[in-house]
XYZ file of C-alpha atoms in Angstrom:
649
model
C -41.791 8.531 20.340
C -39.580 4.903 19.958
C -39.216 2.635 17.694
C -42.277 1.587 15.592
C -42.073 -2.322 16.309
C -43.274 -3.586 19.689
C -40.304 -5.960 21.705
C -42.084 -8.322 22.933
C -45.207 -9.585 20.676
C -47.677 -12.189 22.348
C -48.165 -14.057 19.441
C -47.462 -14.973 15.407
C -50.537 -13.148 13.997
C -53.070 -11.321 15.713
C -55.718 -11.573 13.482
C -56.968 -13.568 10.004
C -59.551 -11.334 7.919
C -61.383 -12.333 4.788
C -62.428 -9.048 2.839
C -64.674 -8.492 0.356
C -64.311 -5.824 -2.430
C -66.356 -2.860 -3.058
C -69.674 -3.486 -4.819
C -70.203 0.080 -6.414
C -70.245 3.513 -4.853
C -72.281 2.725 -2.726
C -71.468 -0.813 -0.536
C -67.503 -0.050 0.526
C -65.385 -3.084 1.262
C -66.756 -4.903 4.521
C -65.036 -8.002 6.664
C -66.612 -11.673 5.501
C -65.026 -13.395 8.303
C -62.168 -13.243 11.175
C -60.432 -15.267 13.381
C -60.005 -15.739 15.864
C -63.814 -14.414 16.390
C -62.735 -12.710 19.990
C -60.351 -9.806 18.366
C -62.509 -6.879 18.896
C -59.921 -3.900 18.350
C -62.665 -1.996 16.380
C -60.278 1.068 15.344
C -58.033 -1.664 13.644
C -61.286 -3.970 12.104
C -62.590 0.006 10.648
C -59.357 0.458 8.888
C -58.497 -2.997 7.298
C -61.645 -2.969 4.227
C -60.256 0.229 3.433
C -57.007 -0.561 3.454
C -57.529 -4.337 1.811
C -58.919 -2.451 -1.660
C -57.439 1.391 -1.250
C -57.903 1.372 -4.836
C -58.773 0.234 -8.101
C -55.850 -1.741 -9.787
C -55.283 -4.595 -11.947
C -56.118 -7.893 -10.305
C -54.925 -10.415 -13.374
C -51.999 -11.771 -11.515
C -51.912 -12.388 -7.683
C -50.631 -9.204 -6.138
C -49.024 -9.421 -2.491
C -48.573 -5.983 -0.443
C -49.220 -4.496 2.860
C -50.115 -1.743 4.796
C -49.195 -0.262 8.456
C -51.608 0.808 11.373
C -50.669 2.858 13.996
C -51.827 2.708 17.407
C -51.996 5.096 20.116
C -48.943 4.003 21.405
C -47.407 4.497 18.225
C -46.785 1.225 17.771
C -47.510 -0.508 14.084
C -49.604 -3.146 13.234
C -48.882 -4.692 9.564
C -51.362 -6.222 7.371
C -50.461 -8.572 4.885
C -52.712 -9.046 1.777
C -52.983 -11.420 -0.769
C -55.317 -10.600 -3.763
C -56.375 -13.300 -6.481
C -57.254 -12.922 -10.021
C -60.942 -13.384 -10.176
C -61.407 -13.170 -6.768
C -64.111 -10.963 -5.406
C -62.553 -11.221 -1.758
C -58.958 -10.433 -0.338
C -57.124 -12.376 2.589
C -55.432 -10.229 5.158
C -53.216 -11.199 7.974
C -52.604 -9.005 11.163
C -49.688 -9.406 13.003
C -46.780 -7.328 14.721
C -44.066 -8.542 13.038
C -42.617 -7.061 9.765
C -42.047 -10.765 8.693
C -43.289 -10.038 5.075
C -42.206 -12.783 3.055
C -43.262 -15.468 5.978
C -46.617 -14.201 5.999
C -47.020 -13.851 2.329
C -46.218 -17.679 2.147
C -48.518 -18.493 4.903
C -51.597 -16.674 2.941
C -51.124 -18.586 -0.267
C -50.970 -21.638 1.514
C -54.402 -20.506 3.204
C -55.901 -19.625 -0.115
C -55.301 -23.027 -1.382
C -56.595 -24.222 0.787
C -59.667 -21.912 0.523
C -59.864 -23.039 -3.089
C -59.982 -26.805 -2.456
C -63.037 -26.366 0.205
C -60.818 -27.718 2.832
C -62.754 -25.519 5.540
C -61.809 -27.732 8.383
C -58.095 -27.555 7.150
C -58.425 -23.853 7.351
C -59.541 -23.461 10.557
C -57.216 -25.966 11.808
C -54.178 -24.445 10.275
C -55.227 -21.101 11.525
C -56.252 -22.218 15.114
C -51.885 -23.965 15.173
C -50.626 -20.820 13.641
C -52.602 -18.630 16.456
C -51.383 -20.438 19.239
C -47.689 -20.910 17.877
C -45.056 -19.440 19.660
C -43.073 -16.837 18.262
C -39.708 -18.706 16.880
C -36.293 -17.138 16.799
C -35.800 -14.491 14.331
C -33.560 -16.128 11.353
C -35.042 -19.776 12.456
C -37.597 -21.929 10.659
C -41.344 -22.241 11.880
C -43.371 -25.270 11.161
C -47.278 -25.348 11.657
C -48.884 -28.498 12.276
C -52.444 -28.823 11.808
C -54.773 -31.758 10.533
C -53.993 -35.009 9.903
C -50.336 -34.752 9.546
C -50.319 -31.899 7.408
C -47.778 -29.013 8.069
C -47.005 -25.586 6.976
C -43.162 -25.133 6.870
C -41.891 -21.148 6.285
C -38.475 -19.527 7.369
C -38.422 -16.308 10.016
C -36.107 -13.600 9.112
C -34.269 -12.011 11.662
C -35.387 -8.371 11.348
C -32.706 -7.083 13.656
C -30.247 -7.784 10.590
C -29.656 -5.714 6.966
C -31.888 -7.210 4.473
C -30.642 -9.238 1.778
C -31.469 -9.580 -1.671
C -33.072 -11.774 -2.575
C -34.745 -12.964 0.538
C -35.723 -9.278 1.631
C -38.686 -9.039 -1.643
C -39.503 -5.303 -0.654
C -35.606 -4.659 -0.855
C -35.361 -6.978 -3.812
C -38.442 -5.277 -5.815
C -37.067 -1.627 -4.804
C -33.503 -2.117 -6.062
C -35.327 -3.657 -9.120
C -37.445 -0.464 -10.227
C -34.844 2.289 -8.596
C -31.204 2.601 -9.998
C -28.930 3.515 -7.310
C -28.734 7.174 -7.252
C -32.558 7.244 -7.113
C -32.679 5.677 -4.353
C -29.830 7.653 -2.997
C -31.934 10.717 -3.416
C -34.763 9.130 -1.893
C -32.591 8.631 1.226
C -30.773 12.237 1.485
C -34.666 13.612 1.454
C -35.866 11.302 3.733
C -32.805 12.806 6.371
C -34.258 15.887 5.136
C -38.019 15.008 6.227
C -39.612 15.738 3.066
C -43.079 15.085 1.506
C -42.567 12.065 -0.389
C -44.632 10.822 -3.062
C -43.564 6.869 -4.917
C -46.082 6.506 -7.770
C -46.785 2.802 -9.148
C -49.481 1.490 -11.044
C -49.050 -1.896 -9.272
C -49.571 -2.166 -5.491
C -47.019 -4.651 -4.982
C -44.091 -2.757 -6.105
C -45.789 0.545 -4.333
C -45.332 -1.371 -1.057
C -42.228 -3.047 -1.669
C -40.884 0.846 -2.129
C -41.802 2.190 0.641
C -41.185 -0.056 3.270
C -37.660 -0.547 1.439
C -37.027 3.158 1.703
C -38.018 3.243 5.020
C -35.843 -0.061 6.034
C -32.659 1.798 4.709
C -32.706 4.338 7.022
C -31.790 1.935 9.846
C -31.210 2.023 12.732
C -33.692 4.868 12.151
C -37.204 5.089 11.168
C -39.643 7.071 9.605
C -41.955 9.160 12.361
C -44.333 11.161 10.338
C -47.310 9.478 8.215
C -46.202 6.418 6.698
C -48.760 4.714 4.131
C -47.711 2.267 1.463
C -50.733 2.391 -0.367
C -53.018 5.184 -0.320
C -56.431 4.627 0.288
C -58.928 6.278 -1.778
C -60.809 8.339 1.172
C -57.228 9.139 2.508
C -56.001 11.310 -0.894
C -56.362 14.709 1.508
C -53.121 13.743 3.219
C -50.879 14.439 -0.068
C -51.688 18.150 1.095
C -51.017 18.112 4.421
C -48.068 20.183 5.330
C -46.154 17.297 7.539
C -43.750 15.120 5.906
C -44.912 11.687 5.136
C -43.799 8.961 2.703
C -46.901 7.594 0.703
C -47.392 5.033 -2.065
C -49.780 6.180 -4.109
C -51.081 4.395 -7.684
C -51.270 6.144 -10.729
C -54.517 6.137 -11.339
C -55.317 7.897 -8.287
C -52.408 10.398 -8.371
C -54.256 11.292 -11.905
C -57.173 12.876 -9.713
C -55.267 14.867 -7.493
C -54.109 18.913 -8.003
C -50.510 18.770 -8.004
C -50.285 22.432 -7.688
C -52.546 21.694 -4.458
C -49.708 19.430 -3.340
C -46.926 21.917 -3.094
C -43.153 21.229 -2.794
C -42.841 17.067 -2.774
C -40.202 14.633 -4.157
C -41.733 12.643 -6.670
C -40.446 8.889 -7.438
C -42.184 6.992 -10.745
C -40.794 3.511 -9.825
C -42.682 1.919 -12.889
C -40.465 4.828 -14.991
C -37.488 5.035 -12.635
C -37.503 8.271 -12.304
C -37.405 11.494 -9.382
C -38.810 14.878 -9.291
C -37.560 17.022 -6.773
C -37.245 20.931 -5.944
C -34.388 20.370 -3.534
C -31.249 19.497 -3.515
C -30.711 17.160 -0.938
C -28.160 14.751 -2.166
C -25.916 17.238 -2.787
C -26.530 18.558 0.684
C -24.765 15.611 2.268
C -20.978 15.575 2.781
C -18.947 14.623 0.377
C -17.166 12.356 1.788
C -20.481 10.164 2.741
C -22.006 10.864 -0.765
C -18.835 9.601 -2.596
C -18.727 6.176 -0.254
C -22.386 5.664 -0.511
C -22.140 6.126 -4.127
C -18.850 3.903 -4.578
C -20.581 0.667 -2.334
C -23.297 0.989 -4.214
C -22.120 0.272 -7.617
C -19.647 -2.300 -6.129
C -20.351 -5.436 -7.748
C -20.484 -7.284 -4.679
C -23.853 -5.559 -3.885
C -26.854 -6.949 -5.712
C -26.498 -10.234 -3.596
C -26.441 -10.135 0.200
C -26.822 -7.256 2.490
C -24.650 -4.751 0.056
C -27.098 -2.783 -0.350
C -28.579 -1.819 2.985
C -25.159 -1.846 4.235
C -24.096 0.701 2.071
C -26.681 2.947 3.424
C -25.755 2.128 7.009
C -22.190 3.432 6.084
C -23.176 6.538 5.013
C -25.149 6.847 8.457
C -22.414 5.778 10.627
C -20.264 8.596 9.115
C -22.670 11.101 9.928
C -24.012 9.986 13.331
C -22.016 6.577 14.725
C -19.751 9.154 16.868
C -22.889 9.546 18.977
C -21.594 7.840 22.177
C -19.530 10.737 22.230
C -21.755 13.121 23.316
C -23.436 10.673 26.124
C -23.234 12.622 29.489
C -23.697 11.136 33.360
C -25.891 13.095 35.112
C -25.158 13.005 38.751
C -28.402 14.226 40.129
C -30.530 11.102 38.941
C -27.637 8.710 37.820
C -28.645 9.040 34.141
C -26.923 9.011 30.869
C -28.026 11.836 28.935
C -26.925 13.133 25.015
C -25.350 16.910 24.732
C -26.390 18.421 21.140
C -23.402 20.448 21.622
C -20.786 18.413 22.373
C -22.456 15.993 19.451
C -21.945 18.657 16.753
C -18.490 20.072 17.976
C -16.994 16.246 17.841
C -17.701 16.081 14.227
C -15.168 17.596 11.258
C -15.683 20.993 10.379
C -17.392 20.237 6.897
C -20.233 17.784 8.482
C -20.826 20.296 10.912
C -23.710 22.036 9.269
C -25.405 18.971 8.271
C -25.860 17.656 11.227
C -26.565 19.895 13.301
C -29.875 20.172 11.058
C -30.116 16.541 11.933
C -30.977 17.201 15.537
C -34.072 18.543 14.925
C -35.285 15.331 12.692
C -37.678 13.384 14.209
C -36.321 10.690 13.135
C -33.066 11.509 14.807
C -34.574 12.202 18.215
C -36.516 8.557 18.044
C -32.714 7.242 17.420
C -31.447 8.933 20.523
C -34.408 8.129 22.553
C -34.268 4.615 22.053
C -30.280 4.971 22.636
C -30.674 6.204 25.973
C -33.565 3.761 27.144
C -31.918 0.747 26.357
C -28.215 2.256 28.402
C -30.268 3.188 31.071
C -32.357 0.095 31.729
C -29.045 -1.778 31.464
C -29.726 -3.382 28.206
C -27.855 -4.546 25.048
C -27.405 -2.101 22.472
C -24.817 -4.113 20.338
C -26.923 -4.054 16.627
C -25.605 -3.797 12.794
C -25.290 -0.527 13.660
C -23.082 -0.125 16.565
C -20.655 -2.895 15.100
C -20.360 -0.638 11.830
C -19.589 1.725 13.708
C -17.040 0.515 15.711
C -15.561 -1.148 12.233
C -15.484 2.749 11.888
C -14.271 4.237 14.461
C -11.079 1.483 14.443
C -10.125 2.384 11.224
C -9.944 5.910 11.711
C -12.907 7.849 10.869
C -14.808 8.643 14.050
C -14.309 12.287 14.115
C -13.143 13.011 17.157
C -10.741 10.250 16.943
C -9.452 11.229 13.585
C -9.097 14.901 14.975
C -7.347 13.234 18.487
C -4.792 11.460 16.011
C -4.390 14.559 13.560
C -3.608 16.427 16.702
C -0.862 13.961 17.529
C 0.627 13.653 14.510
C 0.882 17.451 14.352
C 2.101 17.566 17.658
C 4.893 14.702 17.061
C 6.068 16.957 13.769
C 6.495 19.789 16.153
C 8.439 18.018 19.302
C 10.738 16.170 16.121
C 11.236 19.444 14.575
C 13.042 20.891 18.007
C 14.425 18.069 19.032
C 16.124 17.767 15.363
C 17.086 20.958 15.737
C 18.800 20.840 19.374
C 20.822 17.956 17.474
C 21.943 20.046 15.331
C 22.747 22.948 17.413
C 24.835 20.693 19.947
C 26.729 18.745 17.139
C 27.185 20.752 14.381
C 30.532 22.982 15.727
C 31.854 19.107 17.301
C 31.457 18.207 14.270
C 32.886 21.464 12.459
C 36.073 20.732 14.370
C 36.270 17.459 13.920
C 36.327 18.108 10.232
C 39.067 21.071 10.640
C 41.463 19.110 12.937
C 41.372 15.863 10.043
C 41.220 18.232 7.496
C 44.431 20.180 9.053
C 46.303 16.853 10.057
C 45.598 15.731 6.532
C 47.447 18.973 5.460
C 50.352 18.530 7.820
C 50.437 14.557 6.789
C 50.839 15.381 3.094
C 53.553 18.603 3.360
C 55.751 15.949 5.584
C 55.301 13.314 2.863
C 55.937 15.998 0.226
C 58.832 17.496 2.091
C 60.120 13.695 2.418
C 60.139 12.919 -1.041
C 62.046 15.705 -1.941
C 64.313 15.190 0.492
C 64.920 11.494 -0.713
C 64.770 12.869 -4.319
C 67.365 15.382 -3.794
C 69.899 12.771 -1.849
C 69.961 10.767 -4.524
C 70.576 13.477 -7.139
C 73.864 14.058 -4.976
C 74.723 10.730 -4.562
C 74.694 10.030 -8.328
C 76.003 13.149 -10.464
C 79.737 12.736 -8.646
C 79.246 9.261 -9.812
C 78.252 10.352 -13.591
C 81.673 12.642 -13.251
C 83.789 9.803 -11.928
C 84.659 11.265 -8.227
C 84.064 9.215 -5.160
C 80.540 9.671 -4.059
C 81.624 8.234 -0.424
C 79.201 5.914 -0.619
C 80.894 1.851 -0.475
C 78.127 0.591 -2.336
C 78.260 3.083 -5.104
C 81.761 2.193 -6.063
C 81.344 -1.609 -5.991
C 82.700 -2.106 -2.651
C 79.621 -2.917 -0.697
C 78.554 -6.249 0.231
C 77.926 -9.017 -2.010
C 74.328 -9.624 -3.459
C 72.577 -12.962 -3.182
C 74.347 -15.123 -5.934
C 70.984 -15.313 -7.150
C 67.963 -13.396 -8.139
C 64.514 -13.536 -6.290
C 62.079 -16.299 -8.115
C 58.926 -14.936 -9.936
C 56.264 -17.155 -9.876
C 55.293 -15.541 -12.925
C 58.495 -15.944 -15.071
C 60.292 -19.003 -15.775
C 63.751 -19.043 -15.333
C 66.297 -18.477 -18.625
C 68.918 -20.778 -19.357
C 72.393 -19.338 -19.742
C 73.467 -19.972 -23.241
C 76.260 -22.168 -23.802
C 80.032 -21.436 -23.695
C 81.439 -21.916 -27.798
C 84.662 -21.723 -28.642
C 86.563 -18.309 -30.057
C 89.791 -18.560 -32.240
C 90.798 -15.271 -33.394
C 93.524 -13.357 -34.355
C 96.388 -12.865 -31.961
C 96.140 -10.144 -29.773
C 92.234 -9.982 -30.782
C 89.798 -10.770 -28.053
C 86.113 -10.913 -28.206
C 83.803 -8.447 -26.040
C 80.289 -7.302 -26.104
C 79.199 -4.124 -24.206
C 75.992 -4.037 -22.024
C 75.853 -0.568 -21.607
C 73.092 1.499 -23.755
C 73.071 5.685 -24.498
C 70.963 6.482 -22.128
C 72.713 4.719 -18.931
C 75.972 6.673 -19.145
C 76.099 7.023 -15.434
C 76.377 3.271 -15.071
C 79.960 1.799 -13.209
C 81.100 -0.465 -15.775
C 84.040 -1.153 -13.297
C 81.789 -2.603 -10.644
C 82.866 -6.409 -10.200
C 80.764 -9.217 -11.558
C 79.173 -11.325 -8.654
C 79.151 -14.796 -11.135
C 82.014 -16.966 -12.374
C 82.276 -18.138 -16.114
C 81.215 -22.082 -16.590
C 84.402 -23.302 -17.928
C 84.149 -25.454 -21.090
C 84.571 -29.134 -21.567
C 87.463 -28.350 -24.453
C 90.598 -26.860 -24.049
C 90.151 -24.471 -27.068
C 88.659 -21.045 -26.989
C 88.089 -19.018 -23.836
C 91.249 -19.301 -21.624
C 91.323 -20.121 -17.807
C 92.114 -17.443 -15.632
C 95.615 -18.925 -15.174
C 96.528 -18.666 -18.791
C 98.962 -16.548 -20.117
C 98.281 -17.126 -23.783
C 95.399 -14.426 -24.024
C 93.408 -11.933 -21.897
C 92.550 -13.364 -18.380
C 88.856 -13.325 -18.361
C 87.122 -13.503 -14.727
C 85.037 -16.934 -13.974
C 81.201 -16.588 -15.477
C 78.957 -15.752 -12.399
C 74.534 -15.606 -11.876
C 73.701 -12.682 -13.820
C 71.338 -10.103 -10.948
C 68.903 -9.181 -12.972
C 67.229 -7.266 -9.851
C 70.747 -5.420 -9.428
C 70.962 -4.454 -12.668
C 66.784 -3.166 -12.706
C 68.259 -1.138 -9.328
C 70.713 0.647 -11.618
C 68.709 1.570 -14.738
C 66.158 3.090 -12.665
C 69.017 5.474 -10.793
C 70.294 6.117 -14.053
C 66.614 6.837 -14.847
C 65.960 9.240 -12.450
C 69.530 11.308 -12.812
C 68.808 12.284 -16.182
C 65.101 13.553 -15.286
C 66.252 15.163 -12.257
C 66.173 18.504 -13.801
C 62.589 18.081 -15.511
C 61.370 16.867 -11.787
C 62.770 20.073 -9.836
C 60.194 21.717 -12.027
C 57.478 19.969 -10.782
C 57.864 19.899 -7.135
C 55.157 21.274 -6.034
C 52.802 18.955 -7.411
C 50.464 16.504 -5.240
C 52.518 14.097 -3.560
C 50.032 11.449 -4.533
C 50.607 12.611 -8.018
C 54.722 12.271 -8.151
C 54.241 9.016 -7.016
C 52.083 7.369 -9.299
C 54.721 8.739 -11.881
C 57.349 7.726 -10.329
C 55.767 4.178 -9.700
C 55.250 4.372 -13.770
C 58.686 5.160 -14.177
C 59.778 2.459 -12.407
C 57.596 0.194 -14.130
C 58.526 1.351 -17.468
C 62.288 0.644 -16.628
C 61.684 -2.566 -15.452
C 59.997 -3.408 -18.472
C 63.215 -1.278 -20.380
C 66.069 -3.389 -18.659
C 64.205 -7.194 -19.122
C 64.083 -6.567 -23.073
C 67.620 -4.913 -22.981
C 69.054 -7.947 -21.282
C 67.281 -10.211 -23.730
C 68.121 -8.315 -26.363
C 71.862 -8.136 -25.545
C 71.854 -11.806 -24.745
C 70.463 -12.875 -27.538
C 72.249 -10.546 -30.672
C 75.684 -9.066 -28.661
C 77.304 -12.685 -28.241
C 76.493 -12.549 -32.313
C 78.220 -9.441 -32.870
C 81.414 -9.887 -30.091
C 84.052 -9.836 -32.470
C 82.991 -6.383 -34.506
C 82.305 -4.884 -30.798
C 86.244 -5.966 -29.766
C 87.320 -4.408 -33.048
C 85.809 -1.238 -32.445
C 86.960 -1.042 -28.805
C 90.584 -1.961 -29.927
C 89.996 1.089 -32.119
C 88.945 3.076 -29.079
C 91.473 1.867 -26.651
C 89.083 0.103 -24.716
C 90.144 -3.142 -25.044
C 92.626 -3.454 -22.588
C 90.748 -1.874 -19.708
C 88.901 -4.126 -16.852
C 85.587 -3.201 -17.798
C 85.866 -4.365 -21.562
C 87.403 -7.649 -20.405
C 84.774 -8.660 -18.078
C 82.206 -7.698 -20.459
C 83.732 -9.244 -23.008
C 83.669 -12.407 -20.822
C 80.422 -11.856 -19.427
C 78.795 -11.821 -23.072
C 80.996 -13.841 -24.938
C 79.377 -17.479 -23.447
């Protein structure tokens, strides 16, 4: 059992019918007319009164629907009909193709022209539409007949999704059914149950069912499949078989439910299912969340959203299939393994479809599969580009499974090979780490050791000094070499002018000196020479010449080095906290010299403001300073006279 359409059909319709209606219980519906007159498939002409007016239902407004015969060949032969409101007869049009809105156009331009008597228009238009070829599906047709009259109508391409709202059975379904309805209609049609769509309208019964049955593509329903339930069929709501049957409410009314058994129940004029299974929930979840997610995606009551959504759901469960195809050596053949089928899929869709290889519907699917790859044909469809849309991103099972594998199998081999990194570099790097570390050590005791070294030399090179000995040392007892006669420039501190020579008349035997020489520098040697001569001044009184006899010589003014003097202070500095500083020898060496960088900073600072402060207020105060050296005895010595000359200008 294949697919229910036949490939290759001979012609546009088959056959044109005019029916009329019952006329009591007595005189069933009968065939008025035909054409062309040579069709003569009598099973087909028995079914069509019966099928034309399966029912009584309301007739006030022109109701379209249609109806499905099945060959021997299983093959299906659709009947399109088109009833009128006070219209004793129906129109009917046979035909192979499932082109239901084409052909429901064609009959109301028939009927009018049934209405306007045009009988010779009639048969002409029917005569070009018999002998029209078939067009391309998705392409326009256009019937000429008469003089230059035509009948224009487009073909859908039936080997696409319907769309809404071109598709009208698709468009009427989604209409009357909210989404999980129809949902559940689908999971029980996977399920082959009894199914049972109850409308008082025979429009919207048809519309229904053939929907249903169109969004189960690429499969389709195998078991007993009637849109609208004729009257003398109603036996086959209690045959045990699955089947999916419009029936109207009025005709329902007369039937024993409890004669019916288990059946899902859908009320599209009511929107509303009755079922004793539980089917949806049956699927996977995965495919019930995505079905359920695309369908209430906005994007979806236009287009193909619909019936796509449904195809999605179906490619998760079976669009691995080509996984399981098999070449059988013996008669070069592709054939389908169950096994390997159910095995390729994830663990938790296992279960469900397995049950799906015993579906008919299933089987056709794989039938019609293997046909078309062994005759060498195309199988590239809607559905096998979903599925490869699919499969790319990741969901085919086995591929997802493949790539699971590989990723776990990557974490593994970067696990040991991490781990052999480790293992080979961590003791190079240990030592590493212990040979800086222990170099580091060595580095700062030598520094240390160093320092204290320096420290302590200078300690001994400056108490003898503070006690007056001879430390040895030239420089320390002013016989070194000269400095520059002048300092180092700052580009940060001007330079200070030297403040002006005045003249000094004092007492006889009274000379004027200020003393440079502060508490806390008592290890200073005043009697180091001067390295600047004294600017003599333009007078002859005051300060005498260094030839004069009349007063105390007084050496020549020289450049005051201030750097020189800075050099001294911090000595003197250090000498009085060498005892505090043996204390702390053990500290960081980093440590000691930051301090000692302070310290030197601080004394810098110290000895600019001292000099400032000396030049500035001791030339003020040189005559009280002489006194109280005279006093002390000072006076006469070398050191107060150069001082006293130093300061005096």
């Amino acid at each position: 059992m294949g697919s229910r359409l036949r490939e290759n059909p001979a012609r546009l319709l088959e056959c044109w019918c005019e029916v009329v209606g019952p006329q009591g219980k007595d005189r069933p519906p009968w065939i008025l007319q035909k054409f062309p007159n040579s069709y003569n498939d009598k099973e087909i002409l028995k079914s069509v009164p019966q099928f034309a007016f399966p029912c009584t239902f309301d007739r006030s407004t022109v109701q379209h629907f249609s109806f499905v015969l099945t060959s021997l060949d299983s093959k299906w032969t659709y009947g399109y009909c088109r009833h009128a409101p006070g219209q004793e007869t129906a129109i009917i049009i046979l035909s192979h193709l499932p082109w239901h809105q084409t052909f429901y156009k064609l009959l109301n331009h028939l009927s009018e022209l049934m209405s306007n008597d045009l009988t010779s228009d009639l048969t002409a238009c029917l005569q070009s539409a018999y002998k029209s070829p078939i067009p391309h599906p998705g392409s326009d047709i256009t019937i000429p007949y008469g003089n230059n009259k035509f009948f224009v109508g487009h073909c859908p391409d039936h080997r696409k999704l319907p769309t809404i709202p071109e598709n009208r059975n698709l468009s009427e379904y989604y209409n009357a059914v909210d989404a999980n309805n129809m949902a559940t209609i689908f999971a029980s049609m996977l399920h082959e149950r009894r199914i049972i769509v109850v409308s008082k309208r025979v429009s919207r019964l048809s519309a229904c069912v053939q929907a249903a049955n169109a969004l189960i593509y690429p499969m389709q329903w195998q078991h007993i499949f009637i849109p609208v339930l004729p009257q003398h069929l109603t036996d086959y709501l209690l045959a045990p078989m699955p089947f999916l049957i419009g029936v109207s409410t009025a005709l329902l009314s007369k039937v024993q439910m409890e004669d019916v058994g288990e059946a899902v129940i859908l009320d599209a004029d009511n929107n509303s299912v009755r079922t004793p299974f539980s089917d949806l929930q049956a699927l996977p979840e995965e495919v019930l969340q995505s079905l359920r997610r695309n369908l209430k995606a906005a994007n979806n009551t236009l287009g193909d959203g619909v019936a796509r959504a449904f195809l999605r759901a179906l490619v998760q469960l079976i669009g691995n299939y080509k996984e399981a195809l098999q070449f059988r050596d013996q008669d070069k053949k592709i054939t389908f393994s169950k096994e390997k089928f159910v095995t390729s899929r994830p663990a938790h869709y296992q279960p469900f479809v397995e049950k799906m290889l015993d579906l008919q519907i299933f089987q056709q699917f794989i039938e019609e599969r293997l046909e078309r790859l062994n005759g060498g044909r195309q199988t590239s469809d809607e559905f096998e580009l979903e599925a490869s849309v699919y499969s790319e991103k990741g969901g085919g099972g086995k591929v997802k499974q493949q790539y699971k594998q590989f990723v776990t199998s990557v974490r593994k081999e970067g696990g040991a090979i991490v781990k052999t990194m480790k293992s080979k570099t961590n003791p190079a790097v240990k030592s590493a780490v212990k040979t800086v570390t222990k170099g580091g050590k060595q580095v700062k005791e030598r520094s240390r050791q160093t320092y204290k070294d320096l420290r302590g030399r200078l300690k001994d090179l400056q108490v003898p000094q503070a006690r007056g000995e001879d430390t040895g040392e030239p420089w320390m007892n002013g016989e070194g070499p000269k400095k520059p006669q002048s300092a180092p420039s700052s580009p940060t501190h001007s330079t200070r002018r030297r403040p002006r020579t005045t003249n000094f008349e004092g007492p006889p035997g009274f000379s004027a000196r200020a003393t440079y020489k502060r508490a806390s520098h008592n290890l200073r040697d005043d009697s180091r020479p001067r390295k600047y001569d004294l600017i003599e001044s333009g007078n002859g009184g005051g300060l005498m010449s260094p030839g004069s006899t009349d007063s105390l010589s007084t050496p020549s003014p020289q450049s005051i080095d201030l750097m020189g003097e800075m050099e001294e202070i911090i000595r003197a500095k250090l000498g009085q906290d060498g005892e505090q500083d043996d204390d702390d020898d053990d500290e960081d060496f980093d440590d000691e010299d930051e301090d000692d960088e302070s310290r030197h900073s601080s004394s810098s600072q110290s000895s600019h403001s001292s000099v400032r402060n000396s030049l500035g207020s001791e030339s003020a105060t040189g005559s009280t300073n002489t006194v109280m050296a005279a006093q002390r005895g000072e006076a006469d010595s070398p050191t107060a006279l150069q001082a006293s000359h130093k300061y005096a200008t």
